[in-house]
XYZ file of C-alpha atoms in Angstrom:
657
model
C 0.000 0.000 0.000
C 1.231 3.520 -0.740
C 0.288 7.205 -0.624
C 0.239 9.638 -3.525
C 0.205 12.742 -1.260
C 1.840 11.699 2.004
C 2.212 15.322 3.223
C -1.560 15.484 3.599
C -1.206 13.252 6.652
C -0.174 16.393 8.510
C -3.874 17.217 8.634
C -4.195 14.496 11.246
C -2.643 16.922 13.721
C -6.072 18.578 13.870
C -7.231 15.776 16.164
C -5.675 17.766 18.995
C -8.503 20.330 18.760
C -11.396 18.111 19.950
C -9.118 16.492 22.522
C -8.158 19.875 24.001
C -11.765 21.025 24.013
C -12.798 17.850 25.763
C -10.136 18.186 28.450
C -10.970 21.797 29.256
C -14.727 21.479 29.029
C -16.605 22.548 32.230
C -20.247 21.524 32.569
C -22.062 23.992 34.890
C -25.713 23.072 35.478
C -28.373 25.112 37.324
C -28.385 24.874 41.114
C -31.646 24.716 43.090
C -32.282 24.071 46.759
C -34.383 20.949 47.328
C -34.809 18.984 50.551
C -34.956 15.406 49.172
C -31.196 15.176 48.791
C -30.741 11.428 49.031
C -32.797 10.840 45.912
C -31.210 13.668 44.000
C -27.626 12.493 44.674
C -28.310 9.099 43.145
C -29.963 10.617 40.054
C -27.007 12.973 39.677
C -24.477 10.109 39.572
C -26.463 8.142 36.971
C -26.918 11.192 34.785
C -23.200 12.075 35.034
C -22.185 8.591 33.757
C -24.426 8.980 30.690
C -23.029 12.416 29.943
C -19.429 11.234 30.301
C -19.973 8.248 27.956
C -21.671 10.485 25.374
C -18.803 12.972 25.492
C -16.157 10.237 25.028
C -18.140 8.814 22.115
C -18.336 12.236 20.483
C -14.604 12.720 21.036
C -13.810 9.366 19.400
C -16.094 10.066 16.420
C -14.598 13.521 15.838
C -10.984 12.287 16.144
C -11.669 9.374 13.789
C -13.363 11.733 11.314
C -10.297 13.981 11.239
C -7.988 10.980 10.779
C -10.109 9.665 7.891
C -10.050 13.120 6.309
C -6.241 13.299 6.518
C -5.755 9.765 5.135
C -8.201 10.377 2.268
C -6.375 13.612 1.408
C -3.097 11.601 1.196
C -4.693 9.456 -1.616
C -3.798 5.940 -0.470
C -3.621 3.067 -2.983
C -2.964 -0.675 -2.974
C 0.429 -1.605 -4.460
C 0.077 -3.663 -7.720
C -3.644 -3.682 -7.286
C -4.636 -2.037 -10.566
C -3.634 -1.036 -14.051
C -2.041 2.294 -13.142
C 1.691 2.418 -12.513
C 4.333 4.915 -11.569
C 6.131 6.770 -14.406
C 8.524 4.147 -15.778
C 11.530 3.884 -18.082
C 11.216 0.560 -19.898
C 13.584 -1.217 -22.287
C 11.862 -3.930 -24.323
C 14.319 -6.577 -25.555
C 12.700 -8.397 -28.463
C 14.511 -11.561 -29.559
C 14.329 -11.636 -33.354
C 17.217 -14.041 -33.910
C 16.864 -16.771 -36.542
C 15.287 -19.250 -34.111
C 12.376 -16.869 -33.491
C 11.170 -17.708 -36.997
C 10.301 -21.260 -35.929
C 6.618 -22.072 -36.416
C 4.656 -23.637 -33.581
C 1.091 -24.507 -34.435
C 0.129 -21.857 -36.949
C 2.221 -18.978 -35.593
C 5.845 -18.011 -35.519
C 7.491 -17.634 -32.130
C 8.369 -14.044 -33.013
C 4.705 -13.204 -33.612
C 3.859 -14.361 -30.082
C 6.731 -12.325 -28.648
C 5.577 -9.241 -30.545
C 2.072 -9.667 -29.116
C 3.474 -9.489 -25.580
C 5.466 -6.363 -26.474
C 2.337 -4.709 -27.864
C 0.546 -5.463 -24.589
C 3.272 -3.615 -22.719
C 2.971 -0.577 -24.967
C -0.835 -0.637 -24.823
C -0.700 -0.271 -21.029
C 1.743 2.646 -21.192
C 1.149 5.799 -19.178
C 1.616 9.383 -20.415
C 4.901 9.828 -18.505
C 6.544 6.532 -19.524
C 9.701 6.313 -21.643
C 10.455 3.359 -23.916
C 13.393 1.840 -25.787
C 13.337 -1.155 -28.117
C 16.371 -3.433 -28.454
C 16.247 -6.137 -31.109
C 18.444 -8.935 -29.797
C 18.792 -10.466 -33.254
C 20.157 -7.154 -34.582
C 22.726 -6.175 -31.938
C 24.454 -3.773 -34.343
C 21.352 -1.556 -34.493
C 21.026 1.399 -32.112
C 18.351 1.278 -29.456
C 15.065 2.644 -30.804
C 13.597 5.282 -28.504
C 10.109 6.731 -28.717
C 6.615 6.863 -27.339
C 4.351 3.844 -27.080
C 2.662 4.366 -30.456
C 5.945 4.787 -32.340
C 7.560 1.743 -30.789
C 4.430 -0.335 -31.378
C 4.907 0.280 -35.105
C 8.581 -0.714 -34.812
C 7.609 -3.912 -33.020
C 5.089 -4.862 -35.692
C 7.628 -4.412 -38.499
C 10.305 -6.526 -36.788
C 11.292 -9.687 -38.671
C 13.738 -12.511 -37.874
C 17.359 -12.008 -38.903
C 19.981 -14.599 -39.787
C 21.957 -13.710 -36.674
C 22.255 -15.368 -33.295
C 21.380 -13.394 -30.156
C 23.447 -12.750 -27.061
C 20.674 -12.243 -24.517
C 22.995 -11.658 -21.581
C 24.797 -8.863 -23.439
C 21.444 -7.388 -24.507
C 20.222 -7.231 -20.899
C 23.467 -5.626 -19.735
C 23.211 -3.105 -22.562
C 19.641 -2.289 -21.532
C 20.710 -1.813 -17.908
C 23.460 0.610 -18.943
C 20.955 2.521 -21.069
C 18.483 2.871 -18.190
C 21.210 3.913 -15.785
C 22.279 6.689 -18.139
C 18.887 7.947 -19.326
C 16.195 6.545 -17.027
C 16.039 9.620 -14.771
C 13.964 9.338 -11.601
C 11.456 6.960 -13.159
C 10.921 3.365 -12.162
C 13.436 1.291 -14.180
C 12.388 -1.945 -15.855
C 13.739 -4.337 -18.503
C 11.325 -6.648 -20.303
C 12.983 -9.580 -22.088
C 10.854 -11.400 -24.669
C 12.629 -14.471 -26.053
C 12.409 -18.173 -26.755
C 15.363 -18.400 -24.302
C 17.344 -20.593 -26.671
C 20.087 -22.282 -24.650
C 22.809 -21.324 -27.142
C 21.912 -17.620 -26.819
C 22.102 -17.316 -23.031
C 25.496 -18.183 -21.586
C 27.742 -17.078 -18.762
C 26.649 -14.906 -15.876
C 25.277 -11.387 -16.185
C 27.004 -8.556 -14.361
C 24.858 -7.054 -11.584
C 23.028 -3.824 -12.478
C 24.447 -0.519 -11.292
C 21.152 0.434 -9.632
C 17.873 -1.120 -8.645
C 15.770 -2.155 -11.610
C 13.282 -4.881 -12.429
C 13.860 -7.612 -15.035
C 10.729 -9.325 -16.327
C 11.290 -12.328 -18.634
C 8.655 -13.988 -20.778
C 9.121 -17.059 -22.923
C 6.569 -19.324 -24.597
C 7.549 -22.351 -22.556
C 6.930 -25.408 -24.677
C 8.498 -28.545 -26.051
C 10.631 -27.349 -28.983
C 9.680 -28.799 -32.371
C 12.150 -31.157 -34.091
C 14.434 -29.296 -36.428
C 17.151 -29.976 -38.960
C 19.160 -27.426 -40.892
C 21.956 -27.081 -43.418
C 24.926 -26.246 -41.194
C 27.684 -25.931 -43.777
C 28.385 -26.117 -47.514
C 32.003 -26.690 -48.537
C 33.003 -26.755 -52.206
C 36.168 -28.537 -53.237
C 37.463 -28.739 -49.694
C 37.278 -24.966 -49.398
C 39.279 -24.336 -52.581
C 37.942 -22.640 -55.680
C 37.360 -25.098 -58.553
C 38.768 -24.660 -62.046
C 36.620 -24.027 -65.073
C 35.475 -27.325 -66.526
C 36.549 -29.214 -63.414
C 34.335 -31.654 -61.613
C 34.403 -31.065 -57.903
C 32.685 -32.225 -54.755
C 30.387 -30.367 -52.401
C 30.138 -31.430 -48.766
C 26.770 -30.534 -47.215
C 26.609 -30.961 -43.438
C 23.252 -31.325 -41.674
C 22.637 -29.998 -38.152
C 19.993 -31.349 -35.799
C 19.398 -34.024 -33.214
C 21.302 -37.228 -33.894
C 19.194 -40.244 -34.741
C 16.540 -38.290 -36.611
C 15.494 -39.216 -40.117
C 17.888 -38.505 -42.966
C 17.388 -35.283 -44.886
C 16.999 -35.055 -48.635
C 19.567 -32.581 -49.942
C 19.252 -30.607 -53.160
C 22.129 -28.576 -54.591
C 20.996 -25.691 -56.778
C 23.303 -23.685 -59.048
C 21.994 -20.736 -60.999
C 18.446 -21.556 -59.912
C 18.570 -25.134 -61.262
C 19.079 -28.379 -59.335
C 22.600 -29.636 -60.057
C 22.932 -32.546 -57.619
C 21.132 -34.366 -54.826
C 22.087 -36.424 -51.803
C 20.961 -37.866 -48.480
C 22.437 -37.416 -45.004
C 21.261 -37.871 -41.400
C 21.445 -35.077 -38.852
C 24.967 -34.611 -37.558
C 26.567 -36.004 -40.724
C 27.571 -34.702 -44.142
C 26.644 -35.743 -47.647
C 29.223 -35.548 -50.439
C 27.617 -34.685 -53.776
C 29.204 -34.132 -57.170
C 29.146 -30.688 -58.740
C 29.242 -30.840 -62.554
C 31.940 -28.847 -64.407
C 31.247 -25.127 -64.370
C 32.304 -22.253 -66.603
C 34.749 -19.592 -65.476
C 33.235 -16.841 -63.350
C 31.196 -16.434 -60.178
C 29.414 -19.605 -59.090
C 26.423 -19.020 -56.796
C 23.706 -21.241 -55.460
C 22.437 -22.982 -52.369
C 21.953 -26.324 -50.680
C 18.555 -26.996 -49.156
C 16.524 -29.663 -47.403
C 12.800 -30.210 -47.026
C 11.032 -27.518 -45.018
C 10.350 -28.074 -41.325
C 9.260 -25.970 -38.353
C 12.181 -23.567 -38.747
C 12.504 -22.554 -42.366
C 15.445 -20.162 -41.958
C 18.131 -22.858 -41.699
C 16.697 -25.193 -44.364
C 18.695 -23.377 -47.054
C 22.343 -22.307 -47.058
C 23.854 -20.112 -49.736
C 27.319 -20.215 -51.269
C 29.307 -18.158 -53.767
C 32.724 -18.999 -55.179
C 34.729 -17.860 -58.187
C 35.565 -20.558 -60.723
C 39.133 -20.067 -61.931
C 40.122 -20.360 -65.630
C 41.725 -23.509 -67.065
C 45.353 -23.462 -65.872
C 48.341 -23.263 -68.190
C 50.627 -26.135 -67.186
C 54.315 -26.731 -67.977
C 56.552 -29.713 -67.160
C 60.012 -28.891 -65.750
C 61.639 -31.840 -67.504
C 60.272 -34.749 -69.553
C 58.772 -37.613 -67.604
C 57.089 -40.543 -69.357
C 53.928 -40.977 -67.359
C 53.426 -37.254 -66.711
C 53.734 -36.425 -70.432
C 51.000 -38.888 -71.272
C 48.693 -37.832 -68.417
C 49.031 -34.107 -69.234
C 48.211 -34.816 -72.855
C 44.986 -36.572 -71.817
C 43.987 -33.705 -69.504
C 44.714 -31.152 -72.226
C 42.567 -33.051 -74.729
C 39.743 -33.031 -72.155
C 40.059 -29.280 -71.680
C 41.247 -29.635 -68.098
C 44.654 -28.032 -68.743
C 46.447 -26.277 -71.564
C 50.146 -26.658 -72.301
C 52.384 -23.584 -72.236
C 56.078 -22.634 -72.042
C 57.508 -22.802 -68.545
C 57.986 -19.027 -68.263
C 54.265 -18.362 -68.854
C 52.864 -21.287 -66.881
C 50.274 -20.942 -64.148
C 51.405 -24.320 -62.778
C 54.882 -25.860 -63.111
C 55.314 -29.577 -62.435
C 58.883 -29.899 -61.222
C 60.232 -33.504 -60.974
C 63.052 -33.258 -58.477
C 62.567 -29.489 -58.415
C 63.532 -29.082 -62.100
C 62.268 -25.786 -63.569
C 61.198 -24.351 -60.223
C 63.624 -21.450 -60.629
C 61.716 -20.289 -63.740
C 58.372 -19.994 -61.965
C 56.657 -16.639 -61.916
C 56.068 -15.124 -58.451
C 52.353 -15.974 -58.497
C 52.722 -19.360 -60.192
C 52.002 -22.712 -58.524
C 54.833 -25.241 -58.300
C 54.178 -28.964 -57.909
C 57.281 -30.777 -56.690
C 57.897 -34.513 -56.225
C 61.169 -36.071 -55.141
C 63.838 -37.601 -57.400
C 64.392 -41.317 -57.765
C 67.800 -41.232 -56.091
C 68.255 -40.038 -52.502
C 71.603 -38.580 -53.603
C 69.739 -35.728 -55.312
C 67.758 -34.753 -52.175
C 70.155 -31.986 -50.980
C 69.939 -30.284 -54.378
C 66.133 -30.478 -54.326
C 66.008 -28.937 -50.845
C 68.231 -26.058 -52.021
C 65.818 -25.377 -54.882
C 62.909 -25.411 -52.435
C 64.661 -22.869 -50.216
C 65.418 -20.626 -53.200
C 61.758 -20.775 -54.242
C 60.568 -19.654 -50.798
C 59.314 -23.072 -49.641
C 60.214 -24.005 -46.072
C 59.519 -27.743 -46.295
C 62.345 -30.253 -46.804
C 62.659 -33.822 -48.100
C 64.204 -36.349 -45.725
C 64.971 -39.960 -46.772
C 62.745 -42.355 -44.881
C 64.135 -45.212 -42.799
C 60.888 -47.200 -42.899
C 61.123 -50.366 -44.959
C 58.291 -52.091 -46.773
C 55.256 -50.844 -48.614
C 53.060 -47.941 -47.562
C 49.390 -47.330 -48.245
C 47.179 -44.275 -48.331
C 44.946 -43.768 -45.315
C 41.475 -45.147 -45.882
C 39.626 -42.088 -44.575
C 41.798 -39.838 -46.747
C 40.571 -41.405 -49.977
C 37.021 -42.524 -49.223
C 35.897 -38.946 -48.596
C 36.615 -38.001 -52.217
C 35.024 -40.258 -54.869
C 37.645 -39.212 -57.418
C 40.426 -40.584 -55.240
C 38.879 -43.847 -54.006
C 41.037 -45.896 -56.352
C 44.096 -44.767 -54.422
C 43.271 -47.391 -51.822
C 44.762 -50.095 -54.038
C 48.015 -48.210 -54.751
C 51.256 -49.630 -53.301
C 53.960 -47.146 -52.327
C 57.500 -48.609 -52.245
C 59.498 -45.380 -51.916
C 58.244 -42.613 -49.642
C 60.242 -39.599 -48.468
C 59.451 -37.788 -45.250
C 58.121 -34.263 -45.658
C 59.679 -32.162 -42.909
C 57.828 -28.900 -42.121
C 59.655 -25.692 -41.276
C 59.943 -24.852 -37.551
C 56.722 -23.393 -36.130
C 54.807 -23.903 -39.365
C 51.047 -23.989 -38.795
C 49.540 -22.378 -41.897
C 50.239 -25.068 -44.532
C 47.833 -27.975 -44.832
C 48.122 -31.710 -45.484
C 46.200 -32.841 -48.565
C 46.763 -36.596 -48.287
C 47.907 -38.886 -45.465
C 49.397 -42.377 -45.249
C 48.070 -45.057 -42.957
C 51.017 -44.568 -40.605
C 50.076 -40.894 -40.185
C 52.806 -39.398 -42.364
C 51.961 -36.661 -44.836
C 52.139 -37.698 -48.502
C 50.928 -34.416 -50.021
C 51.113 -30.922 -48.501
C 50.163 -27.541 -49.899
C 50.884 -24.002 -48.846
C 52.017 -20.543 -49.959
C 55.498 -19.484 -51.053
C 57.088 -16.295 -49.780
C 56.536 -14.743 -53.233
C 52.787 -15.300 -52.932
C 52.395 -18.264 -55.275
C 51.265 -21.640 -53.994
C 53.105 -24.956 -53.802
C 52.234 -28.658 -53.617
C 54.808 -31.178 -52.385
C 54.449 -34.938 -52.970
C 56.397 -37.608 -51.098
C 56.810 -40.269 -53.847
C 58.406 -40.126 -57.331
C 56.129 -40.879 -60.278
C 57.980 -44.023 -61.372
C 57.008 -47.688 -61.445
C 59.962 -48.496 -59.221
C 58.679 -46.098 -56.528
C 54.991 -47.105 -56.648
C 52.200 -48.652 -58.661
C 50.562 -45.236 -58.969
C 51.680 -44.295 -62.555
C 50.102 -47.487 -63.958
C 47.010 -47.238 -61.741
C 43.580 -45.917 -62.800
C 43.967 -43.509 -59.864
C 46.870 -41.632 -61.474
C 44.842 -39.415 -63.791
C 42.199 -38.404 -61.186
C 44.984 -37.670 -58.684
C 46.851 -35.473 -61.163
C 43.600 -33.682 -61.982
C 43.047 -33.013 -58.286
C 46.645 -31.783 -57.838
C 46.397 -29.351 -60.759
C 42.884 -28.317 -59.788
C 41.661 -27.959 -56.225
C 45.044 -28.522 -54.544
C 46.756 -25.850 -56.634
C 43.913 -23.331 -56.430
C 43.925 -20.396 -54.088
C 41.735 -20.563 -51.023
C 38.223 -19.413 -51.762
C 38.063 -15.661 -51.185
C 34.276 -15.371 -51.052
C 33.519 -14.741 -47.364
C 30.604 -16.149 -45.421
C 29.815 -13.273 -43.068
C 27.387 -12.879 -40.207
C 24.720 -10.147 -40.227
C 26.025 -6.868 -38.891
C 29.694 -7.732 -39.411
C 31.986 -5.400 -41.383
C 32.649 -6.732 -44.884
C 36.070 -6.299 -46.487
C 35.218 -5.083 -49.978
C 37.757 -4.646 -52.797
C 38.854 -1.130 -53.597
C 36.922 -1.196 -56.869
C 33.587 -1.903 -55.126
C 30.907 0.713 -55.786
C 27.573 -1.099 -55.435
C 26.347 -4.024 -53.322
C 23.329 -5.775 -54.835
C 21.079 -7.522 -52.281
C 19.331 -10.845 -52.966
C 16.032 -8.966 -53.296
C 17.485 -6.499 -55.803
C 18.102 -3.580 -53.421
C 21.272 -1.689 -54.374
C 23.557 -0.056 -51.796
C 25.951 2.543 -53.161
C 29.364 2.370 -51.476
C 31.366 5.617 -51.574
C 35.062 5.060 -52.127
C 36.958 4.384 -48.944
C 33.915 3.701 -46.760
C 33.296 0.470 -44.859
C 30.228 -1.685 -45.324
C 28.252 -3.641 -42.739
C 26.508 -6.879 -43.697
C 22.688 -6.633 -43.803
C 20.356 -9.053 -42.011
C 18.746 -10.750 -45.029
C 20.241 -14.189 -45.905
C 21.420 -14.754 -49.449
C 24.131 -13.965 -51.977
C 25.314 -10.360 -52.225
C 27.071 -9.314 -55.434
C 29.689 -6.575 -55.316
C 29.923 -4.527 -58.501
C 32.477 -2.027 -59.731
C 32.105 1.209 -61.660
C 31.413 -0.594 -64.949
C 28.626 -2.685 -63.391
C 30.507 -5.980 -63.498
C 30.845 -8.325 -60.519
C 34.164 -7.835 -58.732
C 33.369 -9.932 -55.657
C 30.557 -11.545 -53.706
C 29.740 -12.568 -50.166
C 27.003 -14.629 -48.570
C 24.958 -14.297 -45.396
C 23.588 -17.435 -43.751
C 21.867 -18.155 -40.431
C 24.189 -18.933 -37.541
C 24.617 -22.667 -37.070
C 23.786 -22.454 -33.341
C 20.300 -21.217 -34.227
C 19.356 -24.686 -35.493
C 19.233 -25.981 -31.913
C 15.851 -24.937 -30.508
C 16.338 -26.399 -27.021
C 15.360 -23.741 -24.427
C 17.315 -23.012 -21.291
C 15.871 -24.437 -18.073
C 14.294 -21.980 -15.641
C 16.919 -22.846 -13.036
C 19.716 -21.912 -15.437
C 17.998 -18.635 -16.319
C 17.983 -17.690 -12.638
C 21.650 -18.659 -12.375
C 22.563 -16.390 -15.286
C 20.785 -13.462 -13.585
C 21.557 -14.478 -10.015
C 22.307 -10.875 -8.961
C 19.158 -9.449 -10.517
C 15.583 -9.002 -9.299
C 13.720 -11.015 -11.906
C 10.207 -12.219 -12.615
C 9.711 -15.215 -14.935
C 6.296 -15.127 -16.572
C 5.165 -18.283 -18.348
C 1.650 -17.367 -19.442
C -0.205 -14.362 -20.790
C -1.889 -13.632 -17.453
C 1.447 -13.784 -15.628
C 2.949 -11.329 -18.107
C 0.150 -8.807 -17.560
C 0.539 -9.205 -13.826
C 4.341 -8.914 -13.710
C 5.079 -6.006 -16.052
C 5.297 -2.502 -14.628
C 6.550 -3.626 -11.245
C 5.977 -0.212 -9.655
C 2.186 -0.317 -9.734
C 0.096 2.473 -8.241
C -2.838 0.167 -7.844
C -6.411 1.259 -7.065
C -6.887 4.423 -4.986
C -9.094 3.925 -1.930
C -9.809 7.540 -0.931
C -13.492 7.278 -1.904
C -14.322 4.536 0.658
C -12.616 6.696 3.256
C -14.726 9.712 2.290
C -17.843 7.547 2.490
C -16.836 6.343 5.956
C -16.159 9.957 6.944
C -19.670 10.988 5.915
C -21.157 8.129 7.922
C -19.102 9.197 10.952
C -20.303 12.783 10.650
C -23.921 11.606 10.488
C -23.372 9.416 13.556
C -21.692 12.314 15.360
C -24.685 14.550 14.584
C -27.117 11.983 15.989
C -25.065 11.507 19.166
C -24.679 15.247 19.708
C -28.399 15.862 19.088
C -29.340 13.038 21.453
C -27.214 14.638 24.164
C -28.912 18.027 23.822
C -32.363 16.402 23.952
C -31.434 14.415 27.023
C -30.225 17.594 28.715
C -33.515 19.386 28.113
C -35.567 16.461 29.323
C -33.407 16.170 32.384
C -34.185 19.708 33.478
C -37.930 19.112 33.432
C -38.414 15.528 34.442
C -35.320 14.718 36.425
C -34.376 16.407 39.608
C -31.985 19.278 39.128
C -28.613 19.434 40.682
C -29.081 20.872 44.249
C -26.605 22.565 46.446
C -27.826 22.259 50.100
C -26.192 23.742 53.169
C -24.832 21.298 55.602
C -27.014 22.478 58.573
C -30.211 21.954 56.593
C -29.603 18.212 56.656
C -29.719 17.987 60.364
């Protein structure tokens, strides 16, 4: 219970007036001489008791009336008893992350959350201040405005492809209220599905007292699967006309039914596959022409549509010009076959994009940005000379003769993951050199492993900027059965294709992140056709809409591209337990509302409630009426007493003798 005008209680000091009058009142009745004193004395005592009781009753009624008047003037109310509330500063945190787009029944989770936010704004008072924070768009500034303005902003809110950091959003809201809340009642209202992946760690305690009201549609989350990742050619850009593989990984609860996967390129289905949740499907991508390759991988729609499709964009490189450092029987024949198929084109060594250097031959003629493919010589005596050529070419790896005797085999898991290399499992390796990495080297990668764990093929970047591929076995029949194996041509195609290609430069960025655009970028074209003009030298922040974004230069041609996809963590719809929510906000005063009625009850913690001055005024009127009756009855009794009762008599003492 509270008082709107507590200073009015000072009126209660007026109760001293009737008390003082009562204490100093002197009743002086008429005095007559009458002989029958013994009867008159008894009547006097009885009459005096009635008068005294009536006077005390009048005193009590008048004091109580003054107290009721003072309390009514102070405007008392019951705390949280009604719709009215004290002037409040409220931050509404609306979770519009990707998971809020999940459909339950016939409504999206976000639509239910927006309904609760509208209820808050509908109950706003004229002196309230509001801010709206969209947790799925943390890069946006807080939206400030009156209830009507923010209601429009709530209605237009849509899910983004981003994940939400609810703890950071609450701390941001608390800092905002501390800075701009003024002397109003401070309150944060968090509306979210409370996805477990979006609420981690422990929140810092607020700088001042404020209320945190949390509402979530507590329910059993619907089953969900999503496309978690799409990797083309092992992350390397394919060559024009080159067949490559696409690994599509499915997220979701393990043990669920397998998902049908469709790979679309240029708006047409190019491949299909099948994979259970938690696993990946490897599908074949047909040869593509040079240029920007865009598309998506998708599965059948489920409760959460946002993660059922994942976009990709990668630039297909032109057919490489290949030169051989010195003649080699099997390599000459294999390169001729690849050239006839349009996979490579022969060129002089000084103009080659890729130089195949048996024993390092011809590596010194490579252009700075050219790729060199080196395999060891037949004789270990030539190893020091090969290592010197590697050092001169800016390659830190070294060949070391192996002490292991016997045959070696390629690791099973290294070849089964790529259908083009499965035939390598039958290849026998009789001569294998050890590839020794430079000290502290962590950036180069191993392309192919042996069963004993040794690297057979490594790739990396030279100091000049060009790439290199090192192989551990000579291409001779004495060293292995590889040159006469059906696996030789596919392996060489992979070496000159994906292994020699630069790492894909098309970034997969999260919404709101800065995007590194090339200097020639002038326009960013959104998936829906919206065009953003980029002034020279200015940075660009990724929008919230998923899809492929094309970056164009001054002449209107594509100079780059990037893609925006939903965060993988958003595919897990499991909510955080109530106990864990309280642990995250252990230093906060929180209310967890599960239903609509609880939300209406818990918001606006500083309620004014219903004022109760009018019952007090009614009671005051009744007291005044009662006081009038009592006072009137006393005057009537006094008049009757003077005529019917014996008057008060003062008799001399000697008259009684």
